[in-house]
Amino acid sequence: MCLSIPSKIKSIDTEMNTCVVDTMGVERSASLDLIDQDVKIGDYVLIHIGFAMNKIDEEDALESLKVYQEIIDKMEENDRLATIEEAENCQNR
């Protein structure tokens, strides 16, 4: 299962139409080719298979991140690692 976790835009490369996002402390690059909204540094977006798909409200993003953190905090270490690995594999599909 792929989860779309709110990710905060840290930088934007207008020439390549990509951005670097922070997803719960993990930075990765994402394409802006499929998003139909204007985004800027500090905005929250949902990423799917390496593409920013939607811009979301900061309040909603922070609430979602809080819930995800609560889930992570209750998971056993092996489950955490498996979940992270599975999420990484979603990027490659």
C-alpha positions as YAML, in Angstrom:
chain: A
units: angstrom
residues:
- id: 1
  name: MET
  ca: [0.00, 0.00, 0.00]
- id: 2
  name: CYS
  ca: [1.30, 3.44, -0.89]
- id: 3
  name: LEU
  ca: [0.61, 6.28, 1.51]
- id: 4
  name: SER
  ca: [0.62, 9.86, 0.37]
- id: 5
  name: ILE
  ca: [2.14, 11.69, 3.31]
- id: 6
  name: PRO
  ca: [2.08, 15.49, 3.29]
- id: 7
  name: SER
  ca: [5.45, 16.80, 2.16]
- id: 8
  name: LYS
  ca: [6.75, 20.35, 2.59]
- id: 9
  name: ILE
  ca: [8.43, 22.01, -0.39]
- id: 10
  name: LYS
  ca: [11.98, 23.03, 0.55]
- id: 11
  name: SER
  ca: [13.21, 24.25, -2.85]
- id: 12
  name: ILE
  ca: [12.00, 24.55, -6.44]
- id: 13
  name: ASP
  ca: [13.98, 24.13, -9.66]
- id: 14
  name: THR
  ca: [11.92, 26.02, -12.25]
- id: 15
  name: GLU
  ca: [14.19, 24.94, -15.11]
- id: 16
  name: MET
  ca: [13.60, 21.22, -14.44]
- id: 17
  name: ASN
  ca: [10.09, 21.79, -13.00]
- id: 18
  name: THR
  ca: [10.96, 19.79, -9.89]
- id: 19
  name: CYS
  ca: [11.06, 20.42, -6.18]
- id: 20
  name: VAL
  ca: [12.77, 19.02, -3.13]
- id: 21
  name: VAL
  ca: [10.32, 18.09, -0.39]
- id: 22
  name: ASP
  ca: [10.67, 17.08, 3.23]
- id: 23
  name: THR
  ca: [8.52, 14.10, 4.18]
- id: 24
  name: MET
  ca: [8.75, 13.59, 7.93]
- id: 25
  name: GLY
  ca: [12.47, 14.34, 7.91]
- id: 26
  name: VAL
  ca: [13.31, 12.59, 4.64]
- id: 27
  name: GLU
  ca: [14.16, 14.81, 1.69]
- id: 28
  name: ARG
  ca: [13.45, 13.69, -1.87]
- id: 29
  name: SER
  ca: [12.93, 15.16, -5.28]
- id: 30
  name: ALA
  ca: [9.52, 15.30, -6.93]
- id: 31
  name: SER
  ca: [8.29, 16.40, -10.33]
- id: 32
  name: LEU
  ca: [5.88, 19.31, -10.61]
- id: 33
  name: ASP
  ca: [4.73, 18.26, -14.09]
- id: 34
  name: LEU
  ca: [1.33, 16.93, -12.99]
- id: 35
  name: ILE
  ca: [0.24, 19.48, -10.40]
- id: 36
  name: ASP
  ca: [-2.29, 21.99, -11.68]
- id: 37
  name: GLN
  ca: [-1.83, 24.49, -8.84]
- id: 38
  name: ASP
  ca: [0.81, 27.14, -8.25]
- id: 39
  name: VAL
  ca: [3.18, 26.07, -5.49]
- id: 40
  name: LYS
  ca: [5.90, 27.87, -3.59]
- id: 41
  name: ILE
  ca: [8.53, 27.04, -1.00]
- id: 42
  name: GLY
  ca: [6.80, 26.19, 2.28]
- id: 43
  name: ASP
  ca: [3.66, 24.75, 0.65]
- id: 44
  name: TYR
  ca: [2.56, 21.21, 1.46]
- id: 45
  name: VAL
  ca: [1.91, 18.76, -1.35]
- id: 46
  name: LEU
  ca: [0.93, 15.12, -1.68]
- id: 47
  name: ILE
  ca: [3.41, 13.02, -3.68]
- id: 48
  name: HIS
  ca: [2.57, 9.89, -5.65]
- id: 49
  name: ILE
  ca: [5.24, 7.89, -7.51]
- id: 50
  name: GLY
  ca: [7.56, 10.88, -7.59]
- id: 51
  name: PHE
  ca: [5.01, 13.48, -8.74]
- id: 52
  name: ALA
  ca: [3.43, 16.27, -6.72]
- id: 53
  name: MET
  ca: [-0.28, 15.68, -7.28]
- id: 54
  name: ASN
  ca: [-2.11, 18.09, -4.96]
- id: 55
  name: LYS
  ca: [-1.34, 21.10, -2.83]
- id: 56
  name: ILE
  ca: [-2.92, 20.85, 0.61]
- id: 57
  name: ASP
  ca: [-3.72, 23.29, 3.35]
- id: 58
  name: GLU
  ca: [-0.99, 23.63, 6.00]
- id: 59
  name: GLU
  ca: [-3.41, 23.00, 8.87]
- id: 60
  name: ASP
  ca: [-4.64, 19.76, 7.26]
- id: 61
  name: ALA
  ca: [-1.06, 18.73, 6.46]
- id: 62
  name: LEU
  ca: [0.10, 19.25, 10.05]
- id: 63
  name: GLU
  ca: [-2.88, 17.33, 11.44]
- id: 64
  name: SER
  ca: [-2.17, 14.42, 9.06]
- id: 65
  name: LEU
  ca: [1.51, 14.43, 10.00]
- id: 66
  name: LYS
  ca: [0.55, 14.31, 13.68]
- id: 67
  name: VAL
  ca: [-1.63, 11.23, 13.07]
- id: 68
  name: TYR
  ca: [1.10, 9.52, 11.02]
- id: 69
  name: GLN
  ca: [3.59, 10.19, 13.82]
- id: 70
  name: GLU
  ca: [1.21, 8.67, 16.39]
- id: 71
  name: ILE
  ca: [0.92, 5.54, 14.22]
- id: 72
  name: ILE
  ca: [4.69, 5.32, 13.80]
- id: 73
  name: ASP
  ca: [5.25, 5.74, 17.53]
- id: 74
  name: LYS
  ca: [3.04, 2.71, 18.21]
- id: 75
  name: MET
  ca: [4.68, 0.43, 15.67]
- id: 76
  name: GLU
  ca: [7.36, -2.10, 16.52]
- id: 77
  name: GLU
  ca: [10.78, -1.39, 14.98]
- id: 78
  name: ASN
  ca: [10.52, -4.22, 12.42]
- id: 79
  name: ASP
  ca: [7.13, -2.96, 11.31]
- id: 80
  name: ARG
  ca: [8.52, 0.58, 10.95]
- id: 81
  name: LEU
  ca: [11.36, -0.62, 8.73]
- id: 82
  name: ALA
  ca: [9.02, -2.72, 6.59]
- id: 83
  name: THR
  ca: [6.64, 0.21, 6.17]
- id: 84
  name: ILE
  ca: [9.46, 2.55, 5.14]
- id: 85
  name: GLU
  ca: [10.78, -0.01, 2.68]
- id: 86
  name: GLU
  ca: [7.32, -0.52, 1.19]
- id: 87
  name: ALA
  ca: [6.83, 3.24, 0.83]
- id: 88
  name: GLU
  ca: [10.18, 3.53, -0.93]
- id: 89
  name: ASN
  ca: [9.16, 0.78, -3.35]
- id: 90
  name: CYS
  ca: [6.03, 2.75, -4.25]
- id: 91
  name: GLN
  ca: [8.33, 5.43, -5.65]
- id: 92
  name: ASN
  ca: [9.71, 2.91, -8.12]
- id: 93
  name: ARG
  ca: [6.40, 1.67, -9.54]
...
